[in-house]
Short mmCIF file of N, CA and C in Angstrom, two decimals:
data_model
loop_
_atom_site.label_atom_id
_atom_site.label_comp_id
_atom_site.label_asym_id
_atom_site.label_seq_id
_atom_site.Cartn_x
_atom_site.Cartn_y
_atom_site.Cartn_z
N MET A 1431 93.99 75.51 141.06
CA MET A 1431 92.80 75.86 141.79
C MET A 1431 93.18 76.24 143.22
N SER A 1432 92.69 77.35 143.69
CA SER A 1432 93.04 77.80 145.02
C SER A 1432 92.11 77.16 146.05
N LYS A 1433 92.64 77.00 147.23
CA LYS A 1433 91.85 76.44 148.32
C LYS A 1433 91.11 77.57 149.01
N SER A 1434 89.85 77.33 149.31
CA SER A 1434 89.04 78.34 149.95
C SER A 1434 88.46 77.75 151.23
N TYR A 1435 88.90 78.29 152.35
CA TYR A 1435 88.39 77.85 153.64
C TYR A 1435 87.26 78.79 154.05
N ILE A 1436 86.11 78.21 154.33
CA ILE A 1436 84.95 78.99 154.71
C ILE A 1436 84.45 78.48 156.05
N LYS A 1437 84.23 79.42 156.97
CA LYS A 1437 83.74 79.07 158.29
C LYS A 1437 82.21 79.14 158.27
N CYS A 1438 81.57 78.09 158.74
CA CYS A 1438 80.12 78.03 158.80
C CYS A 1438 79.62 78.98 159.89
N LEU A 1439 78.62 79.78 159.55
CA LEU A 1439 78.05 80.73 160.51
C LEU A 1439 77.14 80.03 161.53
N GLU A 1440 76.68 78.86 161.21
CA GLU A 1440 75.76 78.13 162.09
C GLU A 1440 76.50 77.34 163.18
N CYS A 1441 77.48 76.54 162.72
CA CYS A 1441 78.13 75.63 163.68
C CYS A 1441 79.63 75.88 163.85
N ASN A 1442 80.17 76.89 163.18
CA ASN A 1442 81.59 77.27 163.28
C ASN A 1442 82.55 76.19 162.77
N THR A 1443 82.12 75.34 161.87
CA THR A 1443 82.97 74.33 161.27
C THR A 1443 83.69 74.95 160.07
N ILE A 1444 84.96 74.61 159.91
CA ILE A 1444 85.74 75.09 158.78
C ILE A 1444 85.57 74.11 157.63
N ASN A 1445 85.16 74.63 156.45
CA ASN A 1445 84.91 73.80 155.26
C ASN A 1445 85.86 74.22 154.15
N LEU A 1446 86.24 73.27 153.31
CA LEU A 1446 87.17 73.51 152.22
C LEU A 1446 86.45 73.39 150.88
N ASN A 1447 86.36 74.51 150.12
CA ASN A 1447 85.79 74.54 148.77
C ASN A 1447 84.39 73.92 148.68
N LYS A 1448 83.50 74.31 149.56
CA LYS A 1448 82.14 73.76 149.53
C LYS A 1448 81.12 74.89 149.59
N GLU A 1449 79.93 74.61 149.04
CA GLU A 1449 78.84 75.58 149.11
C GLU A 1449 77.96 75.32 150.33
N TYR A 1450 77.97 74.09 150.80
CA TYR A 1450 77.17 73.71 151.96
C TYR A 1450 78.10 73.17 153.05
N CYS A 1451 77.73 73.39 154.30
CA CYS A 1451 78.54 72.93 155.43
C CYS A 1451 78.51 71.41 155.49
N SER A 1452 79.70 70.82 155.72
CA SER A 1452 79.78 69.37 155.79
C SER A 1452 79.23 68.83 157.11
N ASN A 1453 79.10 69.70 158.12
CA ASN A 1453 78.63 69.27 159.44
C ASN A 1453 77.11 69.43 159.58
N CYS A 1454 76.61 70.65 159.31
CA CYS A 1454 75.19 70.92 159.55
C CYS A 1454 74.37 71.10 158.28
N GLY A 1455 75.00 71.26 157.12
CA GLY A 1455 74.29 71.40 155.86
C GLY A 1455 73.83 72.81 155.54
N ALA A 1456 74.25 73.81 156.32
CA ALA A 1456 73.87 75.20 156.07
C ALA A 1456 74.55 75.71 154.81
N ILE A 1457 73.95 76.70 154.16
CA ILE A 1457 74.52 77.29 152.95
C ILE A 1457 75.68 78.20 153.34
N LEU A 1458 76.84 78.00 152.71
CA LEU A 1458 78.02 78.81 153.00
C LEU A 1458 78.19 79.94 152.00
N ASP A 1459 77.78 79.73 150.75
CA ASP A 1459 77.94 80.73 149.70
C ASP A 1459 76.85 81.79 149.86
N LEU A 1460 77.25 83.03 150.16
CA LEU A 1460 76.29 84.10 150.40
C LEU A 1460 75.49 84.46 149.17
N VAL A 1461 76.11 84.39 147.99
CA VAL A 1461 75.40 84.71 146.75
C VAL A 1461 74.30 83.69 146.51
N LEU A 1462 74.60 82.41 146.72
CA LEU A 1462 73.60 81.36 146.57
C LEU A 1462 72.49 81.51 147.60
N LYS A 1463 72.86 81.88 148.81
CA LYS A 1463 71.87 82.06 149.87
C LYS A 1463 70.90 83.20 149.52
N ARG A 1464 71.43 84.32 149.03
CA ARG A 1464 70.58 85.44 148.64
C ARG A 1464 69.68 85.07 147.45
N LYS A 1465 70.23 84.32 146.52
CA LYS A 1465 69.45 83.90 145.35
C LYS A 1465 68.27 83.02 145.78
N ILE A 1466 68.50 82.10 146.68
CA ILE A 1466 67.44 81.22 147.17
C ILE A 1466 66.40 82.03 147.93
N GLU A 1467 66.84 82.99 148.76
CA GLU A 1467 65.90 83.83 149.50
C GLU A 1467 65.04 84.68 148.56
N ASN A 1468 65.66 85.22 147.50
CA ASN A 1468 64.90 86.02 146.52
C ASN A 1468 63.87 85.17 145.79
N GLU A 1469 64.23 83.94 145.44
CA GLU A 1469 63.29 83.04 144.78
C GLU A 1469 62.11 82.71 145.69
N LYS A 1470 62.37 82.54 146.98
CA LYS A 1470 61.29 82.27 147.93
C LYS A 1470 60.36 83.47 148.03
N LYS A 1471 60.93 84.69 148.06
CA LYS A 1471 60.10 85.90 148.12
C LYS A 1471 59.22 86.03 146.88
N ILE A 1472 59.80 85.72 145.72
CA ILE A 1472 59.03 85.80 144.48
C ILE A 1472 57.88 84.79 144.51
N GLN A 1473 58.15 83.58 144.98
CA GLN A 1473 57.11 82.56 145.07
C GLN A 1473 56.01 82.98 146.04
N GLN A 1474 56.37 83.64 147.14
CA GLN A 1474 55.37 84.11 148.10
C GLN A 1474 54.50 85.20 147.48
N LYS A 1475 55.11 86.11 146.72
CA LYS A 1475 54.33 87.16 146.06
C LYS A 1475 53.37 86.58 145.04
N ILE A 1476 53.81 85.57 144.30
CA ILE A 1476 52.94 84.92 143.33
C ILE A 1476 51.77 84.25 144.04
N ALA A 1477 52.05 83.58 145.16
CA ALA A 1477 50.98 82.93 145.92
C ALA A 1477 49.99 83.94 146.48
N GLU A 1478 50.47 85.11 146.93
CA GLU A 1478 49.59 86.15 147.45
C GLU A 1478 48.71 86.72 146.35
N LYS A 1479 49.26 86.90 145.15
CA LYS A 1479 48.47 87.42 144.05
C LYS A 1479 47.37 86.44 143.64
N GLU A 1480 47.67 85.15 143.72
CA GLU A 1480 46.66 84.16 143.38
C GLU A 1480 45.53 84.14 144.40
N LYS A 1481 45.83 84.48 145.64
CA LYS A 1481 44.82 84.47 146.69
C LYS A 1481 43.91 85.69 146.63
N GLU A 1482 44.37 86.77 146.00
CA GLU A 1482 43.58 87.99 145.93
C GLU A 1482 42.29 87.74 145.16
N GLU A 1483 41.20 88.24 145.71
CA GLU A 1483 39.92 88.10 145.05
C GLU A 1483 39.61 89.36 144.26
N PRO A 1484 38.98 89.22 143.10
CA PRO A 1484 38.61 90.43 142.34
C PRO A 1484 37.50 91.18 143.06
N SER A 1485 37.31 92.45 142.68
CA SER A 1485 36.28 93.26 143.32
C SER A 1485 34.90 92.69 142.98
N ARG A 1486 33.92 93.11 143.76
CA ARG A 1486 32.57 92.60 143.57
C ARG A 1486 32.00 93.03 142.22
N ILE A 1487 32.35 94.24 141.79
CA ILE A 1487 31.85 94.73 140.51
C ILE A 1487 32.45 93.92 139.37
N SER A 1488 33.76 93.69 139.41
CA SER A 1488 34.41 92.91 138.36
C SER A 1488 33.87 91.50 138.33
N LEU A 1489 33.65 90.92 139.49
CA LEU A 1489 33.10 89.56 139.56
C LEU A 1489 31.70 89.51 138.95
N PHE A 1490 30.88 90.53 139.26
CA PHE A 1490 29.52 90.60 138.72
C PHE A 1490 29.54 90.73 137.20
N LEU A 1491 30.43 91.60 136.68
CA LEU A 1491 30.49 91.80 135.23
C LEU A 1491 31.04 90.57 134.51
N LYS A 1492 32.02 89.90 135.09
CA LYS A 1492 32.56 88.68 134.47
C LYS A 1492 31.52 87.56 134.47
N LYS A 1493 30.75 87.47 135.55
CA LYS A 1493 29.71 86.44 135.62
C LYS A 1493 28.63 86.71 134.58
N GLY A 1494 28.24 87.98 134.42
CA GLY A 1494 27.23 88.33 133.43
C GLY A 1494 27.73 88.16 132.00
N ALA A 1495 29.04 88.26 131.79
CA ALA A 1495 29.61 88.11 130.45
C ALA A 1495 29.54 86.67 129.95
N THR A 1496 29.19 85.74 130.81
CA THR A 1496 29.04 84.33 130.39
C THR A 1496 27.58 83.91 130.38
N HIS A 1497 26.67 84.87 130.36
CA HIS A 1497 25.24 84.58 130.36
C HIS A 1497 24.85 83.86 129.07
N LYS A 1498 23.80 83.03 129.12
CA LYS A 1498 23.41 82.26 127.94
C LYS A 1498 22.68 83.11 126.90
N ASN A 1499 22.05 84.21 127.31
CA ASN A 1499 21.38 85.10 126.38
C ASN A 1499 22.42 86.02 125.73
N GLY A 1500 22.43 86.08 124.41
CA GLY A 1500 23.43 86.84 123.68
C GLY A 1500 23.37 88.33 123.92
N PHE A 1501 22.16 88.90 124.02
CA PHE A 1501 22.02 90.33 124.27
C PHE A 1501 22.54 90.71 125.65
N VAL A 1502 22.17 89.92 126.66
CA VAL A 1502 22.63 90.19 128.02
C VAL A 1502 24.15 90.05 128.09
N ARG A 1503 24.66 89.03 127.42
CA ARG A 1503 26.11 88.81 127.42
C ARG A 1503 26.84 90.00 126.79
N SER A 1504 26.34 90.53 125.67
CA SER A 1504 26.99 91.66 125.02
C SER A 1504 26.92 92.92 125.87
N VAL A 1505 25.80 93.13 126.57
CA VAL A 1505 25.68 94.29 127.47
C VAL A 1505 26.72 94.19 128.59
N PHE A 1506 26.85 93.01 129.19
CA PHE A 1506 27.82 92.84 130.27
C PHE A 1506 29.25 92.96 129.77
N GLN A 1507 29.55 92.45 128.58
CA GLN A 1507 30.89 92.57 128.04
C GLN A 1507 31.24 94.03 127.76
N THR A 1508 30.27 94.78 127.25
CA THR A 1508 30.49 96.21 127.01
C THR A 1508 30.70 96.95 128.32
N ALA A 1509 29.87 96.64 129.32
CA ALA A 1509 30.02 97.28 130.63
C ALA A 1509 31.37 96.94 131.25
N ASP A 1510 31.82 95.70 131.07
CA ASP A 1510 33.12 95.29 131.61
C ASP A 1510 34.24 96.06 130.92
N ALA A 1511 34.15 96.24 129.61
CA ALA A 1511 35.17 96.98 128.87
C ALA A 1511 35.20 98.45 129.33
N ILE A 1512 34.02 99.04 129.50
CA ILE A 1512 33.94 100.43 129.96
C ILE A 1512 34.51 100.56 131.36
N TRP A 1513 34.17 99.62 132.25
CA TRP A 1513 34.67 99.62 133.63
C TRP A 1513 36.20 99.53 133.64
N THR A 1514 36.75 98.64 132.83
CA THR A 1514 38.21 98.48 132.75
C THR A 1514 38.86 99.76 132.22
N PHE A 1515 38.27 100.37 131.19
CA PHE A 1515 38.82 101.59 130.62
C PHE A 1515 38.88 102.70 131.66
N PHE A 1516 37.77 102.93 132.38
CA PHE A 1516 37.75 104.01 133.35
C PHE A 1516 38.64 103.71 134.56
N ALA A 1517 38.80 102.44 134.90
CA ALA A 1517 39.73 102.09 135.97
C ALA A 1517 41.16 102.44 135.56
N MET A 1518 41.51 102.18 134.30
CA MET A 1518 42.85 102.52 133.81
C MET A 1518 43.05 104.04 133.75
N VAL A 1519 42.03 104.75 133.29
CA VAL A 1519 42.13 106.22 133.22
C VAL A 1519 42.30 106.79 134.62
N PHE A 1520 41.51 106.31 135.56
CA PHE A 1520 41.60 106.79 136.94
C PHE A 1520 42.98 106.48 137.54
N GLY A 1521 43.48 105.27 137.29
CA GLY A 1521 44.83 104.91 137.76
C GLY A 1521 45.91 105.78 137.15
N GLY A 1522 45.78 106.07 135.85
CA GLY A 1522 46.73 106.96 135.19
C GLY A 1522 46.68 108.37 135.73
N PHE A 1523 45.47 108.83 136.05
CA PHE A 1523 45.30 110.16 136.63
C PHE A 1523 45.99 110.24 138.00
N ILE A 1524 45.83 109.23 138.81
CA ILE A 1524 46.49 109.19 140.12
C ILE A 1524 48.00 109.17 139.95
N ALA A 1525 48.48 108.37 139.00
CA ALA A 1525 49.93 108.30 138.75
C ALA A 1525 50.48 109.65 138.28
N ALA A 1526 49.70 110.36 137.46
CA ALA A 1526 50.14 111.66 136.97
C ALA A 1526 50.21 112.68 138.11
N ILE A 1527 49.24 112.63 139.01
CA ILE A 1527 49.26 113.54 140.16
C ILE A 1527 50.47 113.26 141.05
N ILE A 1528 50.74 112.00 141.30
CA ILE A 1528 51.89 111.63 142.13
C ILE A 1528 53.19 112.04 141.45
N ALA A 1529 53.28 111.85 140.13
CA ALA A 1529 54.49 112.23 139.39
C ALA A 1529 54.68 113.75 139.42
N ALA A 1530 53.59 114.49 139.30
CA ALA A 1530 53.70 115.96 139.33
C ALA A 1530 54.11 116.44 140.72
N ALA A 1531 53.60 115.77 141.75
CA ALA A 1531 53.95 116.16 143.12
C ALA A 1531 55.41 115.82 143.43
N ALA A 1532 55.91 114.74 142.84
CA ALA A 1532 57.29 114.34 143.08
C ALA A 1532 58.27 115.24 142.36
N GLY A 1533 57.82 115.87 141.33
CA GLY A 1533 58.67 116.84 140.62
C GLY A 1533 59.20 116.27 139.40
#
């Protein structure tokens, strides 16, 4: 096994075969440091997505889809399905325009 001397970027201590500094505890392995930073970014994105509120129309249709009257519930469920379909079509249309413009 080869000896690997790594200098800590935080406190300038020389460490032998370690992932963390023996003096200050900072991460010495750059690959591990990047992996931890990427995991934190992913967790932040997940937290941001959970905080996003749905649009007022979607909220209205979802609320109506749980109505106690069966006829009203079916009307709202149908309207929600139609709304979702046209939202997807519109999004696909925008994506096609951007793809055509990009070449």
